[in-house]
Amino acid sequence: MPGTALTEYETHDYDVLVIGAGGAGMRAAIEASKTGATVGLACKSLLGKAHTVMAEGGMAAAMGNVWDEDNWQVHFRDTMRGGKMLNNWRMAQLHAQEAPERVYELEDWGALFDRTEDGRILQRDFGGHKYARLAHIGDRTGLELIRTLQHHTMHRQVEVHMEVKIVRLLKEGKRVVGAIGYRREQGTFIVLNAKAVILATGGAGKIYKFTSNSWEGTGDGHALALWAGADLIDMEFFQLHPTGMIWPPSARGLLVTEGVRGDGGVLRNSEGKRFMFDYISEFFRAETADTEAEGDRWYDDHVNNRRPPELLPRDEVARAINAEFKAGRGSPHGGVFLDIASRRSAEDIKRRLPSMYHQFKHLAGVDITSEAMEVGPTAHYIMGGIRVDAETQAATVPGLYAVGECSGGMHGANRLGGNSLSDLIVFGRRAGLAAAEYALGLAETPKTWGGQIAPIVAETLAPFGRDTGENPYTLHKELQEVMQSLVGIIRVSSEMQEALDKIADLKERAKNISIEGHVQYNAGWGEATDVAALLDVAECVTRAAYTRTESRGGHTRDDFPATDKTYWGTVNNSLHKVGDDITITQTPLPQMPAELQALFEEVKA
Amino acid sequence: MTELADRPTALPAATDKSDVQGTAEMRVWRGDGTTGQFVDYTVDVNEGEVVLDVIHRLQAEQAGDLAVRWNCKAGKCGSCSMEINGKPRLACMTRMETLPKGEQVTVAPMRAFPVIRDLVTDVSYNYEKMKSVPELKLAERKEGEVHRMAQEDISRLQEFHKCIECFMCQNVCHVIRDHDENKPAFAGPRVFLKYAELDMHPLSTQHGEKVAYDEGGLGYCNITKCCSEVCPEDIHITDNAIIPMKERIADRKFEPIVWLGDIRSARKDAKQQKKR
């Protein structure tokens, strides 16, 4: 049981508070600080360690450095089609229009992208993108993004609080006016008052057992927003990245970049067959190669050939891998083979995919320049998230903004690879600017009502006070089993109903979590505070998935295999929490103007 | 619609290779900043597991409050640096089977930084030193134009950008490892990479070696290459960053004629400033 001093807390006041220091959070903090606003940045880990470092392949921006034919309209169209037309069209448009300038800006701040022959930024092919569009640095683009923003942030007027876990947003009436959390290193509480709060907390992969997400992906921002009365949308859309590591078990789920396929890698089954040609859906048939020869020619000539099916959007590839394995044509450890060894020289592979080479060599004892990798789908990215305004990233509660993976709408039903890093910088900038303008426009600093602090502190510390009770690790593990087996890649109503019942049970048990020891860097305590968020996010995913009676993008229903244009193609699922109840309604999808609609009519190839 | 029975269930299940393969004798440092001791544990180990997996099993089963810092578990974030059998390693990239069989595995926090709790150290020294490096200022990009840089001119710097900030190079650097008193005056190898960038970026308008020498304590380094040897990203810190800066310092700072020239041009600059 911790000492009594823990009921005391430190206080800080800011115009803008950013929660999360991945690419989106740091970009938002930078922009907010430019306006003269005072900015605080709180992050769960050390600065520069956020999950953005795991992004490998690149950031999509229609700079047209490799293919002159590329422009924002093509990027916009690819993004919408990849998202199965459920994206917020305005976000997709802003993203496509502004991404190139944001990439050049990173270069101004010191990022060193790989170059073309004539010294411009080189761009790489990726799934769902018509042209080579991803600015990259080998296969460690996320690291470059993080480090560049980190150094830039360091020299701005941004106060960084590292290793702070935020447990609740603070409110005054309807408005969000700050946040409360604890310092993981000391176990002491910290109150951050702010006129505007930007959530940039990333994803929620940790509701699943096999995920590419680090321990941090516990849906904190989704839950914080939900608890503060904000709406979440489209939580059923969870992207399974088709290629996660399968073996060894301890590395299962770890990401294998799509860049492997972008650079020529192909998927094979146990018979050595390039099976993706058997899985080209009608939606993408016109733009996908139907022979290996055409697919192979495409790498050098995108204009006269169509894209190989290995580069279909991620949802399509993940389902195909699943089907091959189920048909008994999988690899020994439960996936399929990803082969670049037979396609590119060892030197090329090491140069273009150094961290993949490193990862497989050290963790699996596999040399990818001579052997195939074993890969299978892994929970990677949640498309759904906090409902935001397209221009400002404002959530549905005043004073609250959300950006990056924790926000929803931009990617629709399925995100294209490479569109995440560009999302972070485009909307990070927009959120930072809008939140600062809102904050600076407020007449007075909102006062946090002190009375709300004590109950939150007491509740957060409560698990220490129980001598016996539930182990938070066990609850988390059980939740992961439920989600993996009942709300996974293929869903059906009876299993989701079962999942909802089990989540309700887990929620009951979570009221009785007990942890031991001190408060300093206590991982058990971290788990205890994560579990509440994980359970609510898992319920949102399950409820939304149960409600959407169609299959689309990152949501496949065995009992409703068809895509339903007339109803589900026109609405977002909207989730809201009142008291203990999570409710769901449908809201109409924003309609894109005629000139943008026209872009889809002319698409043939 | 397919029958439920034929329906593929969730994700493909891996062939279960995760049967416990044996146990390991672990000797783990437990303690806060002031006191501590090694505590022995016997832990299950499965095929293919790394040291961090075993530490997590300890947390979940035997020592719920064992403090360890980690994130990506893929060697990309540099959070889980610690000393395994006396050597600085990333716990997430050290496979148990690569350690001597049948021998106790000793796990301790990094030695050069103050212990916060168990395996977690206070690495703020490194962040402060990074902050002291002047911000990179590039030649301005003209309206409507893009920067042009040749791949061969940036490859050298891209090597430095591989740094995952595990701070193991800082940890082994003997200038500070057992000499806390040197910390105020010495930035350390990770930070020298950043100083070197001021010179080596093709569009940079600055020089790094002088500040690295005057403010970063470059002169303390006597190129024993401990930093390069420990780097998990195989960055040639000494050969490619530190030595070239030392050479430029020798050229510019200690070469008498250049030195006189510097003084003259500094005076000239001062005069011109006055005129304005």
Short mmCIF file of N, CA and C in Angstrom, two decimals, chain A residues 21-28 50-53 55 59 95 102 106 142 145-146 149 200 202 381 393 403-407 410-411 415 418-432:
data_model
loop_
_atom_site.label_atom_id
_atom_site.label_comp_id
_atom_site.label_asym_id
_atom_site.label_seq_id
_atom_site.Cartn_x
_atom_site.Cartn_y
_atom_site.Cartn_z
N ALA A 21 3.00 11.49 -27.66
CA ALA A 21 4.12 12.11 -28.36
C ALA A 21 4.64 11.24 -29.49
N GLY A 22 3.72 10.67 -30.24
CA GLY A 22 4.10 10.05 -31.50
C GLY A 22 4.16 11.16 -32.55
N GLY A 23 4.14 10.77 -33.80
CA GLY A 23 4.23 11.76 -34.87
C GLY A 23 3.13 12.81 -34.78
N ALA A 24 1.90 12.38 -34.53
CA ALA A 24 0.77 13.32 -34.52
C ALA A 24 0.87 14.29 -33.36
N GLY A 25 1.18 13.78 -32.18
CA GLY A 25 1.26 14.62 -30.99
C GLY A 25 2.36 15.66 -31.10
N MET A 26 3.52 15.22 -31.55
CA MET A 26 4.62 16.17 -31.65
C MET A 26 4.37 17.22 -32.73
N ARG A 27 3.79 16.77 -33.86
CA ARG A 27 3.51 17.74 -34.92
C ARG A 27 2.48 18.77 -34.44
N ALA A 28 1.50 18.31 -33.66
CA ALA A 28 0.49 19.21 -33.12
C ALA A 28 1.13 20.19 -32.14
N ALA A 50 7.74 6.42 -29.09
CA ALA A 50 6.35 6.11 -29.42
C ALA A 50 6.25 5.11 -30.57
N HIS A 51 5.05 4.56 -30.72
CA HIS A 51 4.88 3.48 -31.69
C HIS A 51 5.14 3.91 -33.13
N THR A 52 5.15 5.22 -33.37
CA THR A 52 5.47 5.72 -34.71
C THR A 52 6.83 5.17 -35.20
N VAL A 53 7.75 4.91 -34.26
CA VAL A 53 9.06 4.39 -34.70
C VAL A 53 8.94 3.05 -35.41
N ALA A 55 6.72 2.34 -37.67
CA ALA A 55 6.28 2.50 -39.05
C ALA A 55 7.50 2.33 -39.94
N MET A 59 5.79 7.39 -46.01
CA MET A 59 4.62 8.25 -45.89
C MET A 59 4.16 8.66 -47.28
N HIS A 95 -5.89 15.65 -46.82
CA HIS A 95 -4.71 14.79 -46.64
C HIS A 95 -3.93 14.69 -47.95
N ARG A 102 3.88 18.94 -46.29
CA ARG A 102 4.28 18.49 -44.95
C ARG A 102 5.56 17.64 -45.01
N LEU A 106 9.31 18.45 -43.35
CA LEU A 106 10.15 17.56 -42.54
C LEU A 106 11.59 17.60 -43.02
N GLY A 142 9.42 5.64 -39.97
CA GLY A 142 8.81 6.14 -38.75
C GLY A 142 9.85 6.69 -37.78
N LEU A 145 10.86 10.07 -38.91
CA LEU A 145 9.80 11.04 -38.62
C LEU A 145 9.84 11.43 -37.14
N ILE A 146 9.91 10.43 -36.28
CA ILE A 146 9.94 10.68 -34.84
C ILE A 146 11.15 11.51 -34.45
N LEU A 149 10.92 15.19 -35.69
CA LEU A 149 9.97 15.97 -34.90
C LEU A 149 10.46 16.16 -33.47
N ALA A 200 -3.61 12.43 -28.86
CA ALA A 200 -2.81 11.85 -29.95
C ALA A 200 -2.20 10.57 -29.43
N GLY A 202 -2.68 7.33 -30.29
CA GLY A 202 -2.43 6.14 -31.10
C GLY A 202 -3.53 5.10 -31.01
N TYR A 381 -4.08 -1.73 -36.98
CA TYR A 381 -4.48 -0.32 -37.00
C TYR A 381 -5.99 -0.22 -36.90
N GLN A 393 -10.02 18.99 -36.63
CA GLN A 393 -9.82 17.83 -35.75
C GLN A 393 -10.50 18.02 -34.39
N VAL A 403 -6.21 13.47 -32.97
CA VAL A 403 -5.45 13.38 -34.22
C VAL A 403 -4.70 12.06 -34.29
N GLY A 404 -4.50 11.58 -35.49
CA GLY A 404 -3.77 10.34 -35.69
C GLY A 404 -4.68 9.14 -35.50
N GLU A 405 -4.09 8.02 -35.10
CA GLU A 405 -4.85 6.78 -35.06
C GLU A 405 -6.05 6.84 -34.13
N CYS A 406 -5.99 7.63 -33.07
CA CYS A 406 -7.12 7.67 -32.14
C CYS A 406 -8.31 8.44 -32.72
N SER A 407 -8.11 9.16 -33.81
CA SER A 407 -9.24 9.85 -34.45
C SER A 407 -9.82 8.94 -35.53
N MET A 410 -10.82 9.51 -41.41
CA MET A 410 -9.88 9.71 -42.53
C MET A 410 -9.74 8.45 -43.39
N HIS A 411 -9.67 7.31 -42.75
CA HIS A 411 -9.32 6.10 -43.51
C HIS A 411 -10.50 5.20 -43.85
N ARG A 415 -7.41 1.40 -44.14
CA ARG A 415 -6.37 2.39 -44.40
C ARG A 415 -5.35 1.84 -45.39
N GLY A 418 1.07 3.62 -45.70
CA GLY A 418 1.71 4.90 -46.05
C GLY A 418 0.84 6.10 -45.78
N ASN A 419 -0.46 5.89 -45.64
CA ASN A 419 -1.36 7.00 -45.37
C ASN A 419 -1.42 7.37 -43.88
N SER A 420 -0.76 6.58 -43.06
CA SER A 420 -0.81 6.91 -41.64
C SER A 420 0.20 7.99 -41.29
N LEU A 421 1.44 7.80 -41.71
CA LEU A 421 2.45 8.81 -41.38
C LEU A 421 2.08 10.17 -41.96
N SER A 422 1.52 10.16 -43.16
CA SER A 422 1.13 11.45 -43.75
C SER A 422 -0.09 12.03 -43.02
N ASP A 423 -0.98 11.17 -42.57
CA ASP A 423 -2.12 11.59 -41.75
C ASP A 423 -1.62 12.34 -40.51
N LEU A 424 -0.60 11.77 -39.86
CA LEU A 424 -0.08 12.37 -38.63
C LEU A 424 0.39 13.80 -38.84
N ILE A 425 1.13 14.00 -39.92
CA ILE A 425 1.72 15.33 -40.09
C ILE A 425 0.72 16.33 -40.67
N VAL A 426 -0.16 15.87 -41.54
CA VAL A 426 -1.17 16.79 -42.10
C VAL A 426 -2.13 17.23 -40.99
N PHE A 427 -2.71 16.27 -40.29
CA PHE A 427 -3.73 16.63 -39.30
C PHE A 427 -3.12 16.99 -37.95
N GLY A 428 -1.88 16.59 -37.69
CA GLY A 428 -1.18 17.06 -36.51
C GLY A 428 -1.05 18.57 -36.58
N ARG A 429 -0.62 19.06 -37.73
CA ARG A 429 -0.49 20.49 -37.92
C ARG A 429 -1.85 21.18 -37.74
N ARG A 430 -2.87 20.63 -38.39
CA ARG A 430 -4.20 21.24 -38.32
C ARG A 430 -4.75 21.26 -36.89
N ALA A 431 -4.58 20.16 -36.18
CA ALA A 431 -5.09 20.10 -34.81
C ALA A 431 -4.36 21.09 -33.92
N GLY A 432 -3.04 21.16 -34.07
CA GLY A 432 -2.25 22.07 -33.24
C GLY A 432 -2.68 23.51 -33.45
#
